[in-house]
XYZ file of C-alpha atoms in Angstrom:
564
model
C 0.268 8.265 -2.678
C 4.413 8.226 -2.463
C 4.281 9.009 1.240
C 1.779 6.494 2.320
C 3.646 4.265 0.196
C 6.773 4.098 2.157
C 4.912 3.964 5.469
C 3.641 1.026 3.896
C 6.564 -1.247 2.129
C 8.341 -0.973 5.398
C 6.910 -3.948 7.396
C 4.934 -5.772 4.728
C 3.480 -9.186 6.760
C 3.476 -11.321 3.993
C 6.945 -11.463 2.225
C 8.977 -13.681 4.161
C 7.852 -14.603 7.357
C 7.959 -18.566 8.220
C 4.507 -20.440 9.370
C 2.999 -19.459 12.761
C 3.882 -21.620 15.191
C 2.159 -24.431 17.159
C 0.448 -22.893 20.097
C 0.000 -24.476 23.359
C -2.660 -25.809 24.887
C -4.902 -24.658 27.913
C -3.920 -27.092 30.555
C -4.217 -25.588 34.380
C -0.133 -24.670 34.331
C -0.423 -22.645 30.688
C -3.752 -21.114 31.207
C -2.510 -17.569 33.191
C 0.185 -17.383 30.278
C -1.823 -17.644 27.865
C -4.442 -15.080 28.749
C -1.356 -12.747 29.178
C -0.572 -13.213 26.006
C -4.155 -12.757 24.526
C -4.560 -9.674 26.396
C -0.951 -8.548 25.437
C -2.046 -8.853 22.024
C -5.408 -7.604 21.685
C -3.316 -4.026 23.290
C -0.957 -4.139 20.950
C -3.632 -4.865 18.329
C -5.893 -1.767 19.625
C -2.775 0.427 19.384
C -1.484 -0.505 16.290
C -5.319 -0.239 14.569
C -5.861 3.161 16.494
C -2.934 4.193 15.202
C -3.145 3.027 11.446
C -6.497 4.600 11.274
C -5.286 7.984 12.840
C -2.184 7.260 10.225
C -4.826 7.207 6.993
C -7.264 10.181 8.525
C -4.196 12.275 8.754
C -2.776 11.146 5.002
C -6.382 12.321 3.780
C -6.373 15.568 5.867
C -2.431 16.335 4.513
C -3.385 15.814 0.763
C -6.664 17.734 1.497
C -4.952 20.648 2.447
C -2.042 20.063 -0.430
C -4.661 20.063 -2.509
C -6.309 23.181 -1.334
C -3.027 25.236 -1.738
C -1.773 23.477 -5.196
C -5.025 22.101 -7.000
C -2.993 20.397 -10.001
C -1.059 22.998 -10.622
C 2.186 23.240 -12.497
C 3.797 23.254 -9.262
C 1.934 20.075 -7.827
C 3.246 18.156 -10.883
C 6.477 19.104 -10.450
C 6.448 17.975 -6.610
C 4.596 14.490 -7.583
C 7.545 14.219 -10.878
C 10.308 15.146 -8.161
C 8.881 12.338 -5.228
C 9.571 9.796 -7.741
C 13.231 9.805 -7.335
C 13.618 9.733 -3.312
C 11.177 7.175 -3.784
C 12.797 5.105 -5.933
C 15.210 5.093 -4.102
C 14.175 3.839 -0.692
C 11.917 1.471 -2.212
C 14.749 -0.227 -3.766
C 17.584 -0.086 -0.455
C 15.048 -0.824 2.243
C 11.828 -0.682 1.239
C 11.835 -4.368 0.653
C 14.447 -5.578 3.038
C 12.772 -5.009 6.421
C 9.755 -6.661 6.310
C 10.549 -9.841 4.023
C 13.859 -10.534 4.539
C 15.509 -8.780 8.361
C 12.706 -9.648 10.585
C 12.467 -13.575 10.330
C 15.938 -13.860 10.487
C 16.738 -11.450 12.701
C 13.824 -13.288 14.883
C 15.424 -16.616 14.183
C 18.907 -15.454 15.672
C 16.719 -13.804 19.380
C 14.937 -17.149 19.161
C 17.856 -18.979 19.493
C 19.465 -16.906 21.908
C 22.221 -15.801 19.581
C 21.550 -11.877 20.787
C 25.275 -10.486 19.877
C 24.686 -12.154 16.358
C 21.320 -10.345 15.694
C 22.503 -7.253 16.601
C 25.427 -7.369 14.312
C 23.570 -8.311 11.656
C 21.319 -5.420 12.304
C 24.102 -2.906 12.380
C 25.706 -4.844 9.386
C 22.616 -3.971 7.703
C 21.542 -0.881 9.090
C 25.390 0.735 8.084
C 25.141 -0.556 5.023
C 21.957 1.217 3.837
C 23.058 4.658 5.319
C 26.429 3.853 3.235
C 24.142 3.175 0.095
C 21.299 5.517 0.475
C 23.926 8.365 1.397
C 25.652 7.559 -1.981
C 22.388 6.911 -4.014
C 21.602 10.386 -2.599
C 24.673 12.030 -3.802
C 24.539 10.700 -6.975
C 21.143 11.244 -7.917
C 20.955 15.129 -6.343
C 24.001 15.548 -9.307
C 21.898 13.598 -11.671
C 18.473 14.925 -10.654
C 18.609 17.220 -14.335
C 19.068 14.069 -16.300
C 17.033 12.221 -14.327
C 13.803 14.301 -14.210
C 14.887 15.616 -17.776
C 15.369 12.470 -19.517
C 13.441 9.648 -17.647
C 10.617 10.435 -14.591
C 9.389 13.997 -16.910
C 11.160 14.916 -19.652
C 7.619 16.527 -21.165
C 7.772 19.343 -18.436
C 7.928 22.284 -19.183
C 11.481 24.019 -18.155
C 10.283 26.109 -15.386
C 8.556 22.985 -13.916
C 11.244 20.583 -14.684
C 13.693 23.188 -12.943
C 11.735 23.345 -9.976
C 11.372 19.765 -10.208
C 15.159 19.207 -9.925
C 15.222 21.394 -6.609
C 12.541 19.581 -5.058
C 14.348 16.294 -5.973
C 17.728 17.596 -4.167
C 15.421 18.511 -1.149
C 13.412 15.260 -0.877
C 16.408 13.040 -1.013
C 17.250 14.097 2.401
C 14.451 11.575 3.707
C 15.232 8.265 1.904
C 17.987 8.524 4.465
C 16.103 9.712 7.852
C 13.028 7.149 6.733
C 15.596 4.020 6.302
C 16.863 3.949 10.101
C 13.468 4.871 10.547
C 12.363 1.588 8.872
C 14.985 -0.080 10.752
C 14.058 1.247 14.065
C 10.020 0.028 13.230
C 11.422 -3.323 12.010
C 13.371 -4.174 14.846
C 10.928 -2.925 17.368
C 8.609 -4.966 15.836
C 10.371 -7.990 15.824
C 10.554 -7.684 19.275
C 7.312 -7.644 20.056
C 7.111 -3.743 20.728
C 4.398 -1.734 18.403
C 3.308 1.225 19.444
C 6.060 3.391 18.742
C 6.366 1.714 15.220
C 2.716 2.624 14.508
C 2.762 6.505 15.640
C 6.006 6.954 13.361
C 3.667 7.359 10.461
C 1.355 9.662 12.343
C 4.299 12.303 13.077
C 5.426 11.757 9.463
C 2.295 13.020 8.393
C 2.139 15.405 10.886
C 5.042 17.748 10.159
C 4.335 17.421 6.036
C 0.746 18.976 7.552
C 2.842 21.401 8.983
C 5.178 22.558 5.802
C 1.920 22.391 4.039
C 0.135 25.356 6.652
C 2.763 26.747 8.242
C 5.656 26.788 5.296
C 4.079 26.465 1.970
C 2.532 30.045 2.472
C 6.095 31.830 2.284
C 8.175 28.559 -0.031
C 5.600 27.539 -2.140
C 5.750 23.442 -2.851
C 9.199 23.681 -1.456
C 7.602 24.430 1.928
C 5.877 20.758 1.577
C 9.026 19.170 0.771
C 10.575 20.442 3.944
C 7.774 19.216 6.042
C 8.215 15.821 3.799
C 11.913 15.861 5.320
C 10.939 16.945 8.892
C 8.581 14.155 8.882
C 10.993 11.895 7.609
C 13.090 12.471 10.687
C 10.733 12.418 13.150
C 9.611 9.110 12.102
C 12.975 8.343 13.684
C 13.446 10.085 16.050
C 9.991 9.202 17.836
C 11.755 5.439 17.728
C 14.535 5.873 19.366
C 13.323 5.138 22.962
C 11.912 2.259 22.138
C 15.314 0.935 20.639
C 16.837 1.844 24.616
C 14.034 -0.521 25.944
C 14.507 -3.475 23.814
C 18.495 -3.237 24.715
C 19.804 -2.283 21.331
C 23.015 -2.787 20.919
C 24.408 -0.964 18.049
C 27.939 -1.564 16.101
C 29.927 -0.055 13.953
C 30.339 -2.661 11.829
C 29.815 -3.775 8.107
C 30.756 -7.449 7.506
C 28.571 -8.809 5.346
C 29.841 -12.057 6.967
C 27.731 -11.875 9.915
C 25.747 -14.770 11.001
C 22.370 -14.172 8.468
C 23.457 -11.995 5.918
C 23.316 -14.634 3.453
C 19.937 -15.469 4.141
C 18.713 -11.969 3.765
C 20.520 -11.243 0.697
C 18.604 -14.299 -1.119
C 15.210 -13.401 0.893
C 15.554 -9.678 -0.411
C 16.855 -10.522 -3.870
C 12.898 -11.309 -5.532
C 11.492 -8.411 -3.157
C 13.917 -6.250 -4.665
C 13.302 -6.916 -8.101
C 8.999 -6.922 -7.399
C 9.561 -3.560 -6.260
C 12.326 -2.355 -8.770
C 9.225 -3.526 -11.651
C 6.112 -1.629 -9.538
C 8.406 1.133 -9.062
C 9.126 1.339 -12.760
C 5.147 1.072 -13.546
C 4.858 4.456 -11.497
C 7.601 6.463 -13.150
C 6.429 5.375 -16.579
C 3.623 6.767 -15.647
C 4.494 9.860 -14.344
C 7.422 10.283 -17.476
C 4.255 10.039 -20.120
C 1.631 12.132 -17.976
C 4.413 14.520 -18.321
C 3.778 15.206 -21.740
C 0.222 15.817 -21.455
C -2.126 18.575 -20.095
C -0.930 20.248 -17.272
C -2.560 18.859 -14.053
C -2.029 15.289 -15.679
C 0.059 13.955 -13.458
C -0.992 15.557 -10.131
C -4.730 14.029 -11.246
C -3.024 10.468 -11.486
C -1.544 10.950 -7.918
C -4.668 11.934 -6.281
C -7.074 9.051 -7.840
C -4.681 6.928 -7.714
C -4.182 7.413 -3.695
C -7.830 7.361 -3.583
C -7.952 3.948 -5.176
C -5.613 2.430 -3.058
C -7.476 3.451 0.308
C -10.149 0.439 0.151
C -7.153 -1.765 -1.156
C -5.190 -1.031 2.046
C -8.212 -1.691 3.854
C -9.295 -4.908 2.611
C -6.771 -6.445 0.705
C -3.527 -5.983 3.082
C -5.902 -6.930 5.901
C -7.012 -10.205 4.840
C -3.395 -10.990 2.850
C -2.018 -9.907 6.563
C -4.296 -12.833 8.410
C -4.171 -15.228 5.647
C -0.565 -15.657 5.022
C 0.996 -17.198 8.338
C -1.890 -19.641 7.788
C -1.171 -20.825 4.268
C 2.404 -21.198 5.182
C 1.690 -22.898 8.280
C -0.290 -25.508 6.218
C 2.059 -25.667 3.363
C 4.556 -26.670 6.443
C 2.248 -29.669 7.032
C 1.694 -30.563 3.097
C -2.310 -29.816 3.618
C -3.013 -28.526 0.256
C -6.304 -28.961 0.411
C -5.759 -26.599 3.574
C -3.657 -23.895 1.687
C -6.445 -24.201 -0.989
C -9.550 -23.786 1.254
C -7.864 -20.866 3.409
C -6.925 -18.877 0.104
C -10.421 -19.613 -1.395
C -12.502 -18.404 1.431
C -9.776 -15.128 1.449
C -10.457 -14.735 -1.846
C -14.496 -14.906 -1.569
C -14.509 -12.734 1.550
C -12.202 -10.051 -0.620
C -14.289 -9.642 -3.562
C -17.448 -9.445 -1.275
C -15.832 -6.093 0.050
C -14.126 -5.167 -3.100
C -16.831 -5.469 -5.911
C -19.418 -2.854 -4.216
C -16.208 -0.931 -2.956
C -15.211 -0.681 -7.083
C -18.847 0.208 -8.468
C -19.411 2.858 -4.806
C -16.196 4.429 -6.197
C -17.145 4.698 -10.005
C -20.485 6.029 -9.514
C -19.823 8.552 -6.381
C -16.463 9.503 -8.162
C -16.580 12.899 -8.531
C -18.484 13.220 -5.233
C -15.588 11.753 -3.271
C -13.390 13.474 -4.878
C -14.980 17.001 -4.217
C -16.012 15.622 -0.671
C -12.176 15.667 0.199
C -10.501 18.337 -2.044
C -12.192 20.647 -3.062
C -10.987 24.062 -1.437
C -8.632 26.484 -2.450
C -7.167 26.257 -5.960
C -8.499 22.899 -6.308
C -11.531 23.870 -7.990
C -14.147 22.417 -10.480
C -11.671 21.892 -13.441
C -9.444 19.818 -10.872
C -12.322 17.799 -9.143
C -13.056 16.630 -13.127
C -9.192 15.671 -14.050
C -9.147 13.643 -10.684
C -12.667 12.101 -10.718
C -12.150 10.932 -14.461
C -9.033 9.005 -13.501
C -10.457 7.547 -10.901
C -13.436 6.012 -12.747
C -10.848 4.234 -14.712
C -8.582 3.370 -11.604
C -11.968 1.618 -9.998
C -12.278 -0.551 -12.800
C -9.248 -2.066 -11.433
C -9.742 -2.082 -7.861
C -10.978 -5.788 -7.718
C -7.987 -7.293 -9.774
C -5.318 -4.956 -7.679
C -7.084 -6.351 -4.448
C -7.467 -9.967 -5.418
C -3.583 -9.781 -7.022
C -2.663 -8.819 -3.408
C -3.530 -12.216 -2.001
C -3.096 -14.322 -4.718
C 0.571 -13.319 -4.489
C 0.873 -14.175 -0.835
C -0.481 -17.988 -2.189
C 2.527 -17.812 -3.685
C 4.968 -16.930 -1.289
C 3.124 -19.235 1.324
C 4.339 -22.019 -1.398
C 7.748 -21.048 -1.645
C 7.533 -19.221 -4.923
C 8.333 -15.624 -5.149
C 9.868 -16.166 -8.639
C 6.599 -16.255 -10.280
C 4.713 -13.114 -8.840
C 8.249 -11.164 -9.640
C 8.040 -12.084 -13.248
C 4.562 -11.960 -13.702
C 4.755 -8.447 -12.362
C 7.617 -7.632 -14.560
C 5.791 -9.026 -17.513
C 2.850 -6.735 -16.078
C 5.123 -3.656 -16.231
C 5.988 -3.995 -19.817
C 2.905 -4.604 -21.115
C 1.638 -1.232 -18.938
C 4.272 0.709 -20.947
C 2.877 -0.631 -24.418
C -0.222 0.287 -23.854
C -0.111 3.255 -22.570
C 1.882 4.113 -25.154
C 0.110 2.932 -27.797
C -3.299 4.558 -26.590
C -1.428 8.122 -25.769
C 0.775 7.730 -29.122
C -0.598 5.645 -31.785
C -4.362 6.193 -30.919
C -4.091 9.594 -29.708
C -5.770 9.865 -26.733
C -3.707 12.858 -25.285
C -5.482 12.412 -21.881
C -4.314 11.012 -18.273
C -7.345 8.824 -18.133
C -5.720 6.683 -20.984
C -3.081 5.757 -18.274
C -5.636 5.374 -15.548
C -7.318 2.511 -18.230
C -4.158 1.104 -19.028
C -3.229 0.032 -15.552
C -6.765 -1.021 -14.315
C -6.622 -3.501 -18.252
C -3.057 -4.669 -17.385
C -3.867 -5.882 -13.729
C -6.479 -7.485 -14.704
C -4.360 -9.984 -17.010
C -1.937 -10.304 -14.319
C -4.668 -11.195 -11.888
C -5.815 -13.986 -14.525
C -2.744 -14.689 -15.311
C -1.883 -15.385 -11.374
C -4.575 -17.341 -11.081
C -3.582 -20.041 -13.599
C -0.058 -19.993 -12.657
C -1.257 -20.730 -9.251
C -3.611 -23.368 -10.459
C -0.399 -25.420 -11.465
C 1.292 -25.132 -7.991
C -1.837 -25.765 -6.255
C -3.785 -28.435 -7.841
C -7.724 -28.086 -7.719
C -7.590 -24.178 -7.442
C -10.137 -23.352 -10.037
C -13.475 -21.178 -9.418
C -15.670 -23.838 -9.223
C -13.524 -25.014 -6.107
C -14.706 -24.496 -2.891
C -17.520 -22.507 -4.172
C -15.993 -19.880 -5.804
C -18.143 -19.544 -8.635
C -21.184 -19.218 -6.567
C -19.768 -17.033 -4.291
C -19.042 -14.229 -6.916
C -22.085 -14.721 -8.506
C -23.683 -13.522 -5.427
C -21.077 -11.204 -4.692
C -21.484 -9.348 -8.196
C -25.733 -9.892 -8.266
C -25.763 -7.874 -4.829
C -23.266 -5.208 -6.393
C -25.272 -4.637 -9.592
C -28.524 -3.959 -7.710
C -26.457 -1.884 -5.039
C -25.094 0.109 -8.279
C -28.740 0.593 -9.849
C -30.562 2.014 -6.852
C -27.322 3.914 -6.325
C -27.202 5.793 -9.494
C -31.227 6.114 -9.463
C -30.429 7.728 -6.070
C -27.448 10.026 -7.359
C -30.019 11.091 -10.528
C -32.699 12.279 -8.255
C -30.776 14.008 -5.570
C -29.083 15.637 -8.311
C -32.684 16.782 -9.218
C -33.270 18.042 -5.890
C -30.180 19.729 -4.650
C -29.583 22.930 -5.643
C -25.509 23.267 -6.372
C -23.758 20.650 -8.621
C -21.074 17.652 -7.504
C -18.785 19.194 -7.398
C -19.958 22.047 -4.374
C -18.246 20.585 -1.411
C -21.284 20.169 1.436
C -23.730 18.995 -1.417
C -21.367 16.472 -2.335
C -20.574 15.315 1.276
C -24.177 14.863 1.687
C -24.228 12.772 -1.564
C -20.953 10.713 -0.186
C -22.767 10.296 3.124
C -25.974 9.236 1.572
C -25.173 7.372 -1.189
C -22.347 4.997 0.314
C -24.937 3.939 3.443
C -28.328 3.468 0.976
C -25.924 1.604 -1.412
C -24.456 -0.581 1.344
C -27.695 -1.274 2.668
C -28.792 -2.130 -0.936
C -26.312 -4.610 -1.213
C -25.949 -6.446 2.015
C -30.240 -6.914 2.264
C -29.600 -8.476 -1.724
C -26.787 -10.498 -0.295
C -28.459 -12.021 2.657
C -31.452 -12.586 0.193
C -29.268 -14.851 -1.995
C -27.647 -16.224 0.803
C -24.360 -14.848 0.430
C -22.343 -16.616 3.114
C -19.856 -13.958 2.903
C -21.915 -11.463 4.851
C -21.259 -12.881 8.000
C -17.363 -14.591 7.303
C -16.094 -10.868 5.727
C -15.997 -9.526 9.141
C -15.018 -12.707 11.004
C -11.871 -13.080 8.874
C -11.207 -9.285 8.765
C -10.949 -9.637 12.711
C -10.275 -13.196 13.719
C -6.478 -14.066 14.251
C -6.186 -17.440 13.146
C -3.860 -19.050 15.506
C -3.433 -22.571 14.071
C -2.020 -23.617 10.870
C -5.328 -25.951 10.294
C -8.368 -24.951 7.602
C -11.607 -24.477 10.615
């Protein structure tokens, strides 16, 4: 989860970029142009999907091997405790800064011609973070004992927490390498130049691969957090020659003067505080998994990665397309446009996400054996992940629908909202996961796994009525919500009861159990095409409408800032 994560926050579309603008129109002199351009981006559209699925096959192949060679071990919770610190740390420094705040002003200043400007303000910015992340670095690898000791696990045991603090002075070499790395992908990307961005993450996960084979057999875990920082470097590195071709001119400079600093500093200031409170939601975590069973925390880290997959999928896709069209329309005061766009988003999402949820409940333990089982990570382990991950799915569709809901805010101008709502979130994670680990004493990761999937559902709801006051009308029997998830959820409870009829006789049939590797592919394999077949014949039979718009929207690029 903590390396796809950083991949991730890097170049997030919908945090700060302005509406899309007007495009031109075919007349005899544009035409030529503009099929350029259409052909220019379905390339760079074919590279950077090839590339983010190679990206996610290779994340699944590197914690498939990790797996293999630490189960959820002692040693695997002290690696996942120790990631939390490096981290932290780059989340909070750049994490945030590239995507919603550098690249529409940066943008802005090439737009205008200002070129010396933009590149001062990217080496402003870029010396800046090496100045702060090389400090943050020093400061924690001196802290790391109080810090793993005291706040991200202080219920390891001292053998673990030790090797915890050694891993944390490795690992905080790549905040550094994976910030100019995130500054390399967001300036590249601002100019129009992706393919290099979208391999960075493939070489990342490459060399951890690497550590993980070729190191891990003669370190242990601290092989994997060399491959960790040898991936963090490459993902730099492989950038560089794509800085020479846009003409980067690089200063030695920190003025926080420069032409656009301002405006990044009060773009970044929500972001940073949003990611400061989902930040602090994982290490609370992680700090009271620490005083359970061993294998707690590492079974947290795998479901939860598992969880996110269909989220990434879905969720960032359509919040991706969506947002330049809400703010586009917001531009023009169409409400009824922002409205309509986020409503058919939001139908189109929980058509993908509600059979996605109740797939991943029911084949749990299948998917989780399906991918991980080898090597130490055995029976016992495949149970500690899969019950998490029941929990975790119970969550999916709130996580997913959050997603968007939060770009309907930022398309309206209001990140204020989402960042306290999401702080509010945080809190109320903490006291219940306290309460059911403490006070009811439920001693077992899977309280933390409910916890999170109860909490994000109230922010969800909670979301959705704040929005309801910034966007009048938005209500679910608007634009044919209600019906829509009716259908939606009909199609997914028939898909889930021939599903588990399916499971119970196979099980029957088969001679091994779940959790034997091949039997449960074969379960994986059949189970998620009989249940998708289930539920898209029920959802043409009700006339779900979202059957044919969840892959129009997933693909189309809307190019105007008009409702079709």
């Amino acid at each position: 989860m903590e390396s796809d994560l950083r991949t991730r926050v890097l170049v997030d579309p919908g945090s700060g970029a302005g509406p899309v603008p007007e495009q031109p129109t075919e007349s005899a002199s544009t035409q030529q142009p503009v099929a350029t351009d259409r052909q220019r981006l379905a390339l760079n559209t074919a590279i950077v999907g090839g590339a983010f699925v190679l990206s996610r096959v290779l994340g699944l192949v590197r914690e498939a091997i990790i797996a293999g060679q630490f189960g959820t071990t002692e040693q695997k919770d002290a690696y996942v405790a120790a990631f939390r610190v490096p981290d932290t740390l780059f989340l909070l420094i750049v994490g945030g800064a590239v995507g919603s705040a550098f690249i529409p002003v940066f943008t802005g200043l090439m737009g205008k011609g200002e070129e010396s400007k933009a590149w001062n303000l990217a080496s402003t910015l870029i010396n800046a973070s090496v100045v702060l992340l090389s400090l943050g670095g020093i400061i924690m690898g001196f802290a790391a004992p109080a810090l793993v000791g005291t706040i991200v696990a202080p219920g390891l045991k001292p053998e673990q927490e030790a090797l915890a603090v050694e891993l944390v002075r490795i690992l905080l070499l790549s905040p550094l390498f994976m910030g100019l790395g995130g500054w390399a992908m967001g300036i590249l990307n601002a100019r129009q130049h992706f393919a290099l961005p979208a391999l960075a993450p493939v070489f990342y996960n490459l060399a951890i691969i690497a550590g993980a084979v070729f190191l891990a057999p003669y370190f242990g875990i601290h092989g994997v957090a060399y491959g960790v920082v040898a991936g963090a470097l490459l993902h730099f590195v492989v950038q560089l020659p794509g800085l020479r071709r846009v003409g980067m001119r690089y200063r030695l400079r920190l003025n926080v003067r420069d032409t656009g600093a301002a405006e990044v500093g009060k773009l970044l200031l929500p972001r940073i505080v949003g990611q400061a409170a989902f930040q602090a939601n994982i290490v609370a975590m992680t700090s009271i998994a620490s005083f359970l069973p061993r294998g707690s925390i590492s079974a947290l880290d795998y479901s939860y990665m598992l969880m996110i997959l269909p989220h990434g999928v879905f969720a960032m896709s359509l919040a991706t397309v969506t947002f330049p069209t809400m703010a586009a329309q917001y531009a023009e005061r169409n409400l009824d446009g922002v409205r309509g766009t986020l409503a058919r988003a939001v139908k189109v999402l929980l058509f993908l996400t509600i059979p996605s949820a109740v797939g991943l409940f029911l084949l749990r333990s299948e998917i989780v054996a399906s991918l991980f089982r080898f090597g130490l990570f055995g029976e016992e382990s495949t149970a500690l992940v899969a019950d998490s991950l029941g929990f975790f799915a119970l969550g999916l569709v709130a996580y997913a629908v959050v997603e968007v809901l939060t770009r309907g805010f930022y398309a309206l101008h209001d990140t204020a909202t989402p960042v306290a709502v999401s702080v509010g979130t945080v809190l109320l994670n903490l006291g219940i996961s306290w309460a059911l680990v403490v006070g009811v004493g439920w001693r077992s990761h899977v309280a933390l796994a409910l916890s999170l999937a109860i909490t994000t559902t109230v922010e969800m709801v909670l979301m959705w009525v704040l929005l309801g006051r910034k966007l009048p009308g938005w209500a679910l029997r608007r634009e044919g919500l209600l019906p829509s998830i009716s259908k939606s959820a009909l199609a997914a409870a028939a898909m889930g009861f021939v599903l588990f009829g399916l499971l119970y006789l196979l099980h029957a049939l088969l001679p091994g159990s779940s959790t034997d590797k091949l039997e449960a592919i074969a379960l994986v394999v059949v189970g998620i095409g009989a249940g998708g077949l289930v539920y898209l014949l029920v959802a043409k039979a009700v006339r779900s409408e979202e059957v044919e718009e969840a892959s129009g929207l997933l693909l189309r690029r809307i190019r105007r800032g008009k409702r079709d």
